[in-house]
Short mmCIF file of C-alpha atoms in Angstrom, two decimals:
data_model
loop_
_atom_site.label_atom_id
_atom_site.label_comp_id
_atom_site.label_asym_id
_atom_site.label_seq_id
_atom_site.Cartn_x
_atom_site.Cartn_y
_atom_site.Cartn_z
CA MET A 1 -6.88 24.07 -10.37
CA LYS A 2 -3.74 25.11 -8.38
CA ARG A 3 -4.55 26.36 -4.91
CA SER A 4 -1.85 27.50 -2.05
CA GLY A 5 -2.49 26.94 1.47
CA LYS A 6 -0.77 25.16 4.82
CA GLY A 7 -0.69 21.95 2.67
CA ALA A 8 -2.76 19.85 0.67
CA VAL A 9 -3.77 16.04 1.09
CA ALA A 10 -4.67 13.00 -1.10
CA ALA A 11 -6.24 10.40 0.89
CA GLY A 12 -8.71 7.15 0.17
CA HIS A 13 -11.68 8.80 2.43
CA PRO A 14 -12.86 12.60 2.64
CA GLY A 15 -12.54 11.93 6.95
CA THR A 16 -8.60 10.67 6.52
CA ALA A 17 -8.13 13.61 4.01
CA GLN A 18 -9.75 16.26 6.62
CA ALA A 19 -7.86 14.68 9.28
CA ALA A 20 -4.62 15.50 8.01
CA CYS A 21 -5.72 18.98 6.72
CA GLU A 22 -6.99 20.21 10.67
CA VAL A 23 -3.46 19.05 12.24
CA LEU A 24 -1.98 20.78 9.43
CA ARG A 25 -4.40 24.12 10.23
CA ASP A 26 -3.22 23.43 13.90
CA GLY A 27 0.34 23.90 12.96
CA GLY A 28 1.53 20.12 12.44
CA ASN A 29 3.64 19.76 9.19
CA ALA A 30 3.32 16.96 6.88
CA PHE A 31 4.34 13.98 8.84
CA ASP A 32 2.02 14.71 11.84
CA ALA A 33 -0.54 15.57 9.19
CA ALA A 34 0.37 11.87 7.71
CA LEU A 35 0.35 9.81 10.68
CA ALA A 36 -3.24 11.28 12.45
CA ALA A 37 -4.31 10.33 8.91
CA ILE A 38 -3.72 7.03 8.46
CA CYS A 39 -4.81 6.60 12.61
CA CYS A 40 -8.27 7.67 11.44
CA ALA A 41 -8.47 5.44 8.52
CA CYS A 42 -8.06 2.89 10.93
CA LEU A 43 -11.77 3.90 11.88
CA TYR A 44 -13.03 5.41 8.28
CA GLU A 45 -11.44 2.50 6.26
CA PRO A 46 -11.42 -0.42 8.73
CA VAL A 47 -10.02 -3.20 6.17
CA LEU A 48 -7.58 -1.24 4.38
CA SER A 49 -5.91 0.13 7.41
CA GLY A 50 -4.73 -1.30 10.99
CA LEU A 51 -2.67 -0.42 13.80
CA GLY A 52 -2.24 -4.61 13.78
CA GLY A 53 -0.19 -4.43 10.51
CA GLY A 54 2.77 -2.58 9.30
CA GLY A 55 3.82 -0.02 6.37
CA PHE A 56 6.34 2.44 4.63
CA LEU A 57 6.79 6.26 4.92
CA MET A 58 8.99 7.74 1.94
CA ALA A 59 9.83 11.28 3.59
CA SER A 60 11.49 14.56 2.49
CA SER A 61 11.98 16.65 4.82
CA ALA A 62 13.46 19.83 5.11
CA ARG A 63 15.44 19.64 7.79
CA ARG A 64 16.56 16.16 7.43
CA GLY A 65 16.19 15.13 3.70
CA GLU A 66 15.25 11.90 2.44
CA ARG A 67 14.46 8.78 3.76
CA LEU A 68 11.99 5.73 3.78
CA TYR A 69 11.00 4.16 7.04
CA ASP A 70 10.21 0.83 6.83
CA PHE A 71 7.87 -0.48 9.86
CA PHE A 72 6.68 -3.93 7.39
CA VAL A 73 5.90 -6.76 9.50
CA ASP A 74 8.70 -9.18 10.41
CA THR A 75 8.31 -13.66 10.38
CA PRO A 76 7.90 -14.71 13.67
CA ARG A 77 11.81 -15.88 15.18
CA TYR A 78 10.67 -19.36 16.40
CA PRO A 79 8.23 -20.97 14.02
CA ARG A 80 5.31 -22.65 16.25
CA PRO A 81 4.38 -26.68 14.59
CA VAL A 82 2.26 -26.52 11.96
CA GLU A 83 -0.25 -29.27 13.50
CA GLU A 84 -0.22 -26.73 16.83
CA LEU A 85 -1.43 -23.72 14.67
CA GLU A 86 -4.99 -21.89 14.12
CA PHE A 87 -4.08 -21.77 10.78
CA TYR A 88 -7.34 -22.04 7.85
CA PRO A 89 -8.80 -20.72 4.66
CA VAL A 90 -11.56 -18.86 4.34
CA THR A 91 -13.02 -17.99 0.72
CA VAL A 92 -13.94 -14.35 -0.16
CA ASP A 93 -16.34 -14.10 -3.18
CA PHE A 94 -15.69 -10.91 -5.05
CA GLY A 95 -18.00 -11.26 -7.69
CA THR A 96 -15.46 -11.58 -10.71
CA ALA A 97 -13.29 -13.86 -8.77
CA VAL A 98 -13.43 -16.45 -5.58
CA GLN A 99 -10.51 -16.38 -3.64
CA GLN A 100 -9.07 -17.76 -0.46
CA PHE A 101 -7.38 -16.20 2.49
CA HIS A 102 -5.59 -17.89 5.15
CA ILE A 103 -6.17 -16.27 8.86
CA GLY A 104 -6.38 -17.57 12.94
CA ASN A 105 -3.12 -17.02 15.05
CA GLY A 106 -0.88 -19.05 13.27
CA ALA A 107 -1.59 -16.35 10.43
CA ILE A 108 -0.19 -13.06 12.63
CA ALA A 109 3.28 -11.72 11.48
CA THR A 110 5.37 -9.57 13.90
CA PRO A 111 3.45 -6.07 13.73
CA GLY A 112 5.53 -3.04 12.57
CA LEU A 113 2.62 0.00 12.22
CA VAL A 114 3.09 1.12 15.80
CA ALA A 115 7.02 1.26 15.99
CA GLY A 116 6.71 3.05 12.92
CA LEU A 117 4.14 5.92 14.35
CA PHE A 118 6.54 6.46 16.87
CA ALA A 119 9.59 6.41 14.99
CA VAL A 120 8.29 9.01 12.43
CA HIS A 121 7.19 11.43 14.97
CA ALA A 122 10.15 11.30 17.02
CA ASP A 123 12.43 12.29 14.33
CA LEU A 124 10.30 14.31 11.91
CA GLY A 125 7.51 15.03 14.04
CA ARG A 126 5.99 18.72 15.70
CA MET A 127 3.15 18.18 17.47
CA PRO A 128 2.70 16.03 20.90
CA MET A 129 1.23 12.24 19.57
CA ARG A 130 -1.51 13.21 22.07
CA ASP A 131 -2.57 16.14 19.37
CA VAL A 132 -1.84 13.45 16.49
CA VAL A 133 -4.10 10.41 17.52
CA ALA A 134 -6.37 12.82 19.28
CA PRO A 135 -8.79 12.48 16.28
CA ALA A 136 -8.63 9.14 15.69
CA VAL A 137 -9.45 8.66 19.15
CA ALA A 138 -12.22 10.79 19.56
CA LEU A 139 -13.62 8.96 16.33
CA ALA A 140 -13.31 5.40 17.57
CA ARG A 141 -15.38 6.76 20.94
CA ASP A 142 -18.23 8.60 18.35
CA GLY A 143 -18.11 6.17 15.79
CA ALA A 144 -17.49 6.25 12.15
CA PRO A 145 -20.39 5.97 9.92
CA LEU A 146 -19.17 3.53 7.24
CA ASN A 147 -19.81 5.08 3.49
CA ALA A 148 -20.63 3.00 0.44
CA LEU A 149 -17.12 1.94 -0.61
CA GLN A 150 -16.19 0.96 2.80
CA ALA A 151 -19.16 -1.16 3.43
CA TYR A 152 -19.14 -2.48 0.36
CA ILE A 153 -15.46 -4.03 1.04
CA LEU A 154 -16.59 -4.96 4.80
CA SER A 155 -18.87 -7.24 3.15
CA LEU A 156 -16.65 -8.57 0.33
CA VAL A 157 -14.27 -10.06 3.48
CA GLU A 158 -17.37 -10.64 5.58
CA PRO A 159 -16.14 -14.51 6.51
CA ILE A 160 -13.05 -12.51 8.35
CA TYR A 161 -14.83 -10.23 10.25
CA THR A 162 -17.58 -12.19 10.94
CA ALA A 163 -15.37 -15.18 12.29
CA THR A 164 -15.08 -15.32 16.09
CA PRO A 165 -17.15 -13.89 18.54
CA SER A 166 -14.41 -11.14 19.50
CA ALA A 167 -14.78 -9.78 15.78
CA ARG A 168 -18.77 -9.80 15.88
CA ALA A 169 -19.05 -8.18 18.69
CA VAL A 170 -17.70 -5.07 16.82
CA TYR A 171 -18.43 -5.62 13.26
CA THR A 172 -21.95 -6.82 13.69
CA ARG A 173 -25.23 -5.76 14.76
CA GLY A 174 -28.00 -6.77 16.56
CA ALA A 175 -29.35 -10.58 17.68
CA ASP A 176 -28.96 -11.98 13.81
CA ALA A 177 -25.24 -10.70 13.92
CA ARG A 178 -25.80 -8.55 10.73
CA LEU A 179 -22.86 -6.51 9.16
CA LEU A 180 -21.93 -3.23 9.69
CA ALA A 181 -23.71 -1.72 6.85
CA GLU A 182 -23.30 1.61 4.98
CA GLY A 183 -24.70 4.62 7.50
CA ASP A 184 -23.72 2.43 10.32
CA ALA A 185 -21.01 3.63 12.86
CA LEU A 186 -18.14 1.86 13.32
CA ARG A 187 -17.47 1.97 17.27
CA LEU A 188 -14.11 0.93 18.94
CA PRO A 189 -13.91 2.36 22.52
CA GLN A 190 -11.38 -0.10 23.61
CA TRP A 191 -9.28 0.70 20.59
CA ALA A 192 -9.17 4.67 21.68
CA ASP A 193 -8.28 3.61 25.28
CA LEU A 194 -5.47 1.89 23.66
CA LEU A 195 -4.41 4.84 21.56
CA GLU A 196 -4.63 7.20 24.03
CA SER A 197 -2.54 5.05 26.21
CA LEU A 198 0.25 4.48 23.21
CA ALA A 199 -0.10 8.55 23.21
CA HIS A 200 1.46 9.28 27.03
CA GLU A 201 3.30 5.72 27.37
CA GLY A 202 5.11 5.31 23.88
CA ALA A 203 5.91 2.01 21.76
CA ASP A 204 6.79 0.33 24.66
CA LEU A 205 2.95 -0.44 25.70
CA PHE A 206 2.71 -2.31 22.59
CA TYR A 207 5.76 -4.55 21.88
CA ARG A 208 6.81 -4.50 25.68
CA GLY A 209 4.37 -3.86 27.86
CA GLU A 210 0.28 -4.90 28.78
CA VAL A 211 -0.34 -5.03 25.09
CA ALA A 212 2.40 -7.17 24.34
CA GLY A 213 1.69 -9.57 27.03
CA ALA A 214 -2.09 -9.89 25.62
CA ILE A 215 -1.01 -10.80 22.25
CA VAL A 216 1.78 -13.26 23.40
CA GLU A 217 -1.43 -14.89 25.67
CA ALA A 218 -3.89 -15.04 22.95
CA CYS A 219 -0.94 -16.41 20.52
CA ALA A 220 0.18 -19.50 22.97
CA ALA A 221 -3.32 -20.07 23.73
CA ASN A 222 -4.71 -20.18 20.61
CA GLY A 223 -2.48 -21.66 17.90
CA GLY A 224 -0.03 -18.54 17.17
CA HIS A 225 3.86 -18.20 16.47
CA LEU A 226 4.32 -14.68 18.32
CA ARG A 227 6.58 -14.56 21.52
CA ARG A 228 8.02 -11.93 23.62
CA GLU A 229 11.52 -12.25 21.90
CA ASP A 230 9.23 -11.21 18.50
CA LEU A 231 7.88 -8.13 19.83
CA GLU A 232 10.72 -6.54 22.33
CA GLY A 233 12.95 -7.21 19.13
CA TYR A 234 11.02 -5.86 16.33
CA ARG A 235 13.20 -2.66 14.96
CA VAL A 236 12.14 0.21 12.19
CA GLU A 237 14.26 0.01 9.35
CA ARG A 238 15.38 3.76 8.11
CA ARG A 239 16.89 2.81 4.37
CA GLU A 240 18.37 5.31 1.61
CA PRO A 241 15.84 5.70 -0.62
CA LEU A 242 15.69 3.49 -4.54
CA GLN A 243 16.55 6.36 -6.63
CA THR A 244 15.99 6.05 -10.85
CA SER A 245 15.71 8.73 -13.33
CA PHE A 246 12.39 8.28 -16.33
CA ALA A 247 11.81 11.67 -18.69
CA GLY A 248 13.99 13.84 -17.10
CA ALA A 249 12.54 13.18 -13.68
CA ARG A 250 13.98 11.52 -10.61
CA LEU A 251 12.29 9.11 -8.51
CA LEU A 252 12.80 7.76 -5.41
CA THR A 253 10.68 4.87 -4.03
CA ASN A 254 10.93 1.89 -1.31
CA PRO A 255 14.34 0.42 -2.02
CA PRO A 256 15.10 -3.85 -1.36
CA PRO A 257 13.56 -6.04 0.73
CA SER A 258 10.51 -4.81 -0.20
CA SER A 259 10.10 -5.20 -4.31
CA GLY A 260 7.20 -2.88 -5.61
CA GLY A 261 9.81 -0.27 -6.03
CA ILE A 262 12.47 -2.02 -7.46
CA LEU A 263 9.99 -3.53 -9.98
CA ILE A 264 8.69 -0.44 -10.70
CA ALA A 265 12.52 1.22 -11.56
CA PHE A 266 12.90 -1.66 -13.40
CA ALA A 267 9.41 -1.39 -15.97
CA LEU A 268 10.61 2.61 -16.05
CA ARG A 269 14.34 2.00 -17.53
CA LEU A 270 12.52 -0.61 -20.25
CA LEU A 271 10.07 1.96 -21.10
CA GLU A 272 12.98 4.52 -21.09
CA ALA A 273 14.28 3.04 -24.57
CA LEU A 274 10.71 2.80 -26.50
CA PRO A 275 9.47 5.69 -27.92
CA LEU A 276 6.29 6.63 -26.18
CA ALA A 277 5.62 9.64 -27.62
CA SER A 278 4.78 8.20 -31.20
CA CYS A 279 2.19 6.30 -29.43
CA PRO A 280 -1.16 7.92 -28.55
CA TRP A 281 -2.39 7.63 -25.28
CA GLY A 282 -4.74 4.88 -24.71
CA SER A 283 -4.01 3.33 -28.56
CA PRO A 284 -3.30 -0.07 -28.64
CA SER A 285 0.22 0.49 -29.69
CA HIS A 286 0.75 2.44 -26.04
CA LEU A 287 -0.91 -0.22 -24.48
CA ALA A 288 0.99 -3.18 -26.12
CA ARG A 289 4.44 -1.64 -25.03
CA LEU A 290 2.68 -1.01 -21.31
CA ALA A 291 1.57 -4.89 -21.21
CA ARG A 292 4.94 -6.07 -22.70
CA VAL A 293 6.88 -4.05 -19.65
CA MET A 294 4.68 -5.67 -17.06
CA ASP A 295 4.86 -8.80 -18.62
CA ARG A 296 8.86 -9.08 -18.82
CA THR A 297 9.03 -7.06 -15.43
CA ASN A 298 7.03 -10.39 -13.88
CA ARG A 299 9.55 -12.56 -15.91
CA ALA A 300 12.47 -10.61 -14.38
CA ARG A 301 10.71 -11.02 -10.85
CA VAL A 302 10.50 -14.77 -11.00
CA GLU A 303 13.60 -14.87 -12.39
CA VAL A 304 15.45 -12.96 -9.27
CA LEU A 305 13.40 -14.87 -6.53
CA VAL A 306 14.19 -18.41 -8.02
CA ASP A 307 17.74 -18.06 -7.52
CA PRO A 308 18.46 -17.79 -3.39
CA GLY A 309 21.64 -16.38 -4.10
CA VAL A 310 20.68 -13.14 -6.20
CA GLU A 311 19.95 -10.25 -4.79
CA TYR A 312 16.89 -7.75 -5.58
CA GLU A 313 19.60 -5.02 -6.86
CA SER A 314 20.34 -6.82 -9.57
CA LEU A 315 17.55 -6.26 -11.31
CA LEU A 316 18.63 -3.26 -12.44
CA GLU A 317 22.49 -3.96 -13.34
CA PRO A 318 22.56 -2.55 -16.89
CA ALA A 319 23.04 -5.91 -18.74
CA PHE A 320 20.35 -7.49 -16.57
CA VAL A 321 17.80 -4.88 -18.01
CA GLU A 322 19.44 -4.21 -21.39
CA ARG A 323 18.31 -8.10 -21.75
CA TYR A 324 14.87 -7.03 -21.13
CA ARG A 325 14.77 -4.34 -23.15
CA ARG A 326 15.52 -5.88 -25.85
CA GLU A 327 12.72 -8.52 -25.57
CA VAL A 328 10.06 -6.18 -25.30
CA ALA A 329 11.56 -3.51 -27.89
CA GLY A 330 12.17 -6.86 -30.60
CA ARG A 331 8.35 -8.06 -30.47
CA PRO A 332 6.60 -6.59 -33.46
CA ALA A 333 4.18 -3.40 -32.26
CA ALA A 334 0.66 -4.82 -31.76
CA VAL A 335 -2.37 -2.24 -32.36
CA ARG A 336 -4.49 -5.83 -0.63
CA GLY A 337 -6.35 -4.46 2.22
CA THR A 338 -3.70 -1.81 1.44
CA THR A 339 -4.50 2.21 2.02
CA HIS A 340 -2.44 5.20 1.09
CA VAL A 341 -1.91 8.78 2.41
CA SER A 342 -0.46 11.56 0.19
CA VAL A 343 1.08 14.55 2.13
CA VAL A 344 2.74 17.96 1.14
CA ASP A 345 3.05 21.10 3.57
CA GLY A 346 3.70 24.55 3.35
CA GLU A 347 7.54 24.03 4.03
CA GLY A 348 8.26 21.87 1.76
CA ASN A 349 7.92 18.38 3.71
CA THR A 350 6.22 15.56 1.87
CA ALA A 351 4.94 12.35 3.23
CA ALA A 352 4.19 9.11 1.20
CA LEU A 353 2.85 7.07 3.57
CA THR A 354 1.44 3.33 2.62
CA VAL A 355 -0.02 0.64 5.17
CA SER A 356 -1.54 -2.57 5.03
CA ASN A 357 -3.10 -5.13 7.65
CA GLY A 358 -3.50 -7.85 5.07
CA GLU A 359 -7.53 -8.74 5.55
CA GLY A 360 -7.05 -8.93 9.14
CA CYS A 361 -6.60 -12.44 11.17
CA GLY A 362 -10.17 -12.64 12.55
CA ALA A 363 -9.95 -12.32 16.12
CA LEU A 364 -9.40 -9.07 18.21
CA VAL A 365 -6.63 -9.17 20.82
CA PRO A 366 -8.42 -9.15 23.96
CA GLY A 367 -8.96 -5.95 25.85
CA THR A 368 -7.75 -3.59 22.85
CA GLY A 369 -10.47 -3.67 20.23
CA LEU A 370 -7.04 -4.54 17.81
CA MET A 371 -7.79 -7.12 14.93
CA LEU A 372 -3.51 -7.62 14.24
CA ASN A 373 -3.11 -8.95 10.76
CA ASN A 374 -2.48 -12.01 8.55
CA MET A 375 0.29 -11.42 6.12
CA LEU A 376 1.58 -15.55 7.17
CA GLY A 377 -1.42 -16.18 5.52
CA GLU A 378 -1.55 -13.85 2.18
CA GLU A 379 -0.52 -15.92 -0.71
CA ASP A 380 0.89 -13.67 -2.60
CA LEU A 381 3.59 -12.61 0.61
CA ASN A 382 4.78 -16.20 0.89
CA PRO A 383 5.75 -17.67 -3.04
CA GLY A 384 7.40 -20.37 -1.26
CA GLY A 385 4.60 -21.68 0.26
CA PHE A 386 3.09 -21.19 3.67
CA HIS A 387 4.97 -21.92 6.45
CA ALA A 388 8.11 -22.20 4.45
CA TRP A 389 9.34 -18.61 5.73
CA SER A 390 12.82 -17.96 6.89
CA PRO A 391 12.58 -16.97 10.91
CA ALA A 392 12.86 -13.11 12.24
CA THR A 393 13.25 -11.63 8.38
CA ARG A 394 11.32 -8.64 6.98
CA MET A 395 8.76 -9.55 4.85
CA THR A 396 8.77 -8.04 1.30
CA SER A 397 5.70 -6.26 0.05
CA MET A 398 4.70 -4.45 -3.38
CA MET A 399 3.81 -1.40 -1.54
CA ALA A 400 5.81 1.74 -2.85
CA PRO A 401 5.46 5.26 -1.19
CA SER A 402 7.20 7.55 -3.98
CA LEU A 403 8.46 10.59 -4.37
CA VAL A 404 9.04 12.60 -7.63
CA ARG A 405 11.60 15.73 -8.37
CA GLN A 406 11.42 17.03 -11.92
CA ALA A 407 11.79 20.60 -13.30
CA ALA A 408 9.02 23.16 -13.07
CA ARG A 409 6.34 24.04 -15.85
CA SER A 410 7.69 27.40 -15.20
CA GLY A 411 11.55 26.76 -15.68
CA ARG A 412 12.57 27.52 -12.19
CA GLY A 413 12.56 25.83 -9.02
CA GLU A 414 11.21 22.28 -9.10
CA ARG A 415 7.77 19.92 -9.10
CA THR A 416 7.54 17.34 -6.08
CA LEU A 417 5.15 14.55 -6.67
CA VAL A 418 3.94 12.24 -3.82
CA LEU A 419 2.05 9.41 -4.86
CA GLY A 420 1.68 5.71 -3.50
CA SER A 421 -1.09 3.28 -3.92
CA GLY A 422 -3.10 0.00 -2.43
CA GLY A 423 -4.39 -2.63 -4.42
CA SER A 424 -2.07 -6.06 -3.78
CA ASN A 425 0.17 -6.70 -7.03
CA ARG A 426 -1.54 -3.83 -8.90
CA ILE A 427 0.52 -1.37 -6.85
CA ARG A 428 3.36 -1.42 -9.12
CA THR A 429 1.32 -1.10 -12.14
CA ALA A 430 -1.02 1.65 -10.96
CA ILE A 431 1.88 3.59 -9.87
CA LEU A 432 3.85 2.90 -13.55
CA GLN A 433 0.81 4.02 -14.93
CA VAL A 434 -0.13 6.85 -13.21
CA LEU A 435 4.15 7.99 -13.29
CA VAL A 436 3.88 7.53 -17.31
CA ASN A 437 1.13 9.86 -17.28
CA LEU A 438 2.76 12.19 -15.57
CA LEU A 439 5.98 12.24 -16.80
CA ALA A 440 5.88 11.19 -20.51
CA TYR A 441 2.44 12.41 -21.72
CA ASP A 442 2.40 15.58 -19.43
CA LEU A 443 -1.11 14.66 -18.39
CA PRO A 444 -2.84 16.98 -15.35
CA VAL A 445 -2.50 14.69 -11.86
CA ALA A 446 -6.58 14.44 -11.92
CA GLU A 447 -6.50 13.29 -15.36
CA ALA A 448 -3.41 11.03 -15.15
CA VAL A 449 -4.69 9.04 -11.83
CA ARG A 450 -8.36 8.62 -13.52
CA ARG A 451 -7.60 7.73 -16.85
CA PRO A 452 -8.10 3.35 -17.57
CA ARG A 453 -5.46 1.17 -16.30
CA VAL A 454 -3.97 -2.11 -17.80
CA HIS A 455 -2.73 -5.01 -15.43
CA CYS A 456 -0.66 -7.88 -17.00
CA GLU A 457 0.57 -10.73 -14.81
CA ARG A 458 0.89 -14.40 -15.19
CA GLY A 459 0.16 -14.48 -19.44
CA PHE A 460 -3.35 -12.81 -18.66
CA LEU A 461 -4.39 -9.45 -19.48
CA ASN A 462 -6.83 -6.77 -17.59
CA VAL A 463 -7.65 -3.99 -19.30
CA GLU A 464 -9.94 -1.30 -17.67
CA GLN A 465 -12.66 0.11 -19.45
CA GLY A 466 -11.16 -1.45 -22.70
CA ASP A 467 -13.33 -1.42 -26.22
CA ALA A 468 -12.92 -4.87 -27.89
CA GLU A 469 -12.92 -3.43 -31.32
CA VAL A 470 -10.35 -1.14 -30.83
CA LEU A 471 -8.02 -3.54 -29.34
CA GLY A 472 -8.80 -6.01 -31.62
CA GLU A 473 -4.95 -6.70 -32.53
CA LEU A 474 -3.58 -6.38 -28.76
CA LEU A 475 -6.54 -8.98 -27.24
CA ALA A 476 -5.52 -11.59 -30.21
CA ASP A 477 -1.82 -10.71 -28.80
CA TRP A 478 -3.00 -11.79 -25.34
CA PRO A 479 -6.17 -14.61 -25.84
CA GLU A 480 -6.80 -14.94 -21.71
CA HIS A 481 -7.50 -11.45 -21.01
CA LYS A 482 -10.64 -9.65 -19.11
CA LEU A 483 -12.17 -6.22 -20.25
CA TRP A 484 -13.65 -4.54 -17.65
CA ASP A 485 -16.70 -2.05 -18.13
CA THR A 486 -16.33 0.18 -15.24
CA GLN A 487 -13.16 1.69 -13.39
CA ASN A 488 -12.64 -0.91 -10.77
CA MET A 489 -10.53 -0.90 -7.12
CA PHE A 490 -9.12 -4.05 -8.74
CA PHE A 491 -6.68 -1.51 -10.72
CA GLY A 492 -5.55 0.36 -7.36
CA GLY A 493 -5.95 3.51 -5.71
CA VAL A 494 -3.33 5.79 -6.38
CA HIS A 495 -3.38 9.02 -4.11
CA CYS A 496 -1.05 11.73 -5.86
CA VAL A 497 -0.12 15.61 -4.25
CA THR A 498 1.76 17.80 -6.44
CA SER A 499 3.73 20.63 -5.56
CA GLU A 500 4.87 23.45 -7.47
CA GLY A 501 6.13 27.18 -6.45
CA GLY A 502 4.08 27.23 -3.34
CA GLN A 503 0.89 25.86 -5.16
CA PHE A 504 -0.64 22.22 -4.41
CA ASP A 505 -2.28 20.24 -6.69
CA GLY A 506 -3.35 16.15 -6.89
CA ALA A 507 -6.17 13.51 -6.76
CA GLY A 508 -7.43 10.60 -5.30
CA ASP A 509 -7.98 7.84 -7.29
CA PRO A 510 -11.71 7.50 -7.87
CA ARG A 511 -11.63 4.07 -7.55
CA ARG A 512 -10.88 3.65 -3.97
CA GLY A 513 -12.90 6.53 -2.84
CA GLY A 514 -10.03 8.66 -2.84
CA VAL A 515 -10.33 12.72 -2.31
CA PHE A 516 -7.89 15.68 -2.82
CA VAL A 517 -8.14 18.31 0.31
CA VAL A 518 -5.88 21.98 0.43
CA ALA A 519 -5.55 22.63 4.24
#
């Protein structure tokens, strides 16, 4: 149901969304609300968010137009010899699979989220920063109770959050160092002091002041790369959004050097030539088209990545798209720790903010309550192998906060959609499918987010809530496959808000505890 108000929010936790709504009701705009929400997400969604990582904001300002803020992590400027690094594997059991992550100070890339918060606030914010962070400061001191989903996520990565004495002091309880469970409150008093100090002193405290000194000292003493030059040299990049069209709508998303947005645009261009209207939603032919497009998008990504002289932008050159489009259409028809918040306010401002801390490096920066990222230990972000990255380079990411403009259903004005997702490599396929559901199938937003998804990668097809009898021919084409019985956070977490004629609609993804709230 559409409702009017001061704005609307879709996020991965009721508390995250409520923090944004409180800021909107107190006179803040969409950007103030998004920043407040993501600070609270560090407490409510502790594995999925953190000030020690990075992210992206797709902003549409009634005053300043559309812009992508890139504050993802940078690789260090001076790589330390591998034999000196604190860089070690931990094995995480997800029940359906076992995965290895690498943590330690040697896995830390230069964090950008703090710089991003202040850059966005300086350009677009309205409320004083102390008021923006006040809900998170109070929450960190009083304690944020873990709900069932966040306790489960924390339990999955227990080897990381119990890896060091500093982490165990925060994320466990009792003499037996029991991991925080559902209902336990996460308290971070030092982190609260840090955030309050940042609000008064600005980002220089983190990148040039006492916090920078603590980070550099910890890395120097314990096998990390980061130096003063890394932190002092960090810069937020303000980029022109990547634009493409699909089904009569205009999509604005995260441009290169990140890969998620351009891969979504490439997939949409392949799908544009396919007669989706002739394929009932959820039919084998519909899923077959999605699977083939995902497969060819993966191949195109590899083709671009293996040639260092080729830029990501070449993915959208007409000849390149047409070659892959023919491959898709020519086949016979066959029957990471990341969170996102979407905000729209009553003035027409929109904010799509996606952030990640990886899984965390496993240790807290002394005196801050802050766990930095482990992006250098993320296999997905290091396709050339660990320790093979180029120094002083913005790392790529699948995160793709996005904005869609389309003609209003009433025939007057525009309908705006703001969305993004968590989910590592599944981010782009989750967003892709929600866009197709909204734009090609014209589904209501809650239904578009909730409906089952597929994900195809490296020749392996995952089908959410699939029926083997109905999908027999499709599964025969993809002998390496898995049918999931229920919805699962594996398939991403798309949080979406729509605005049309001063009224709001939206949905938080139930796979990741999502909620939609009108302020």
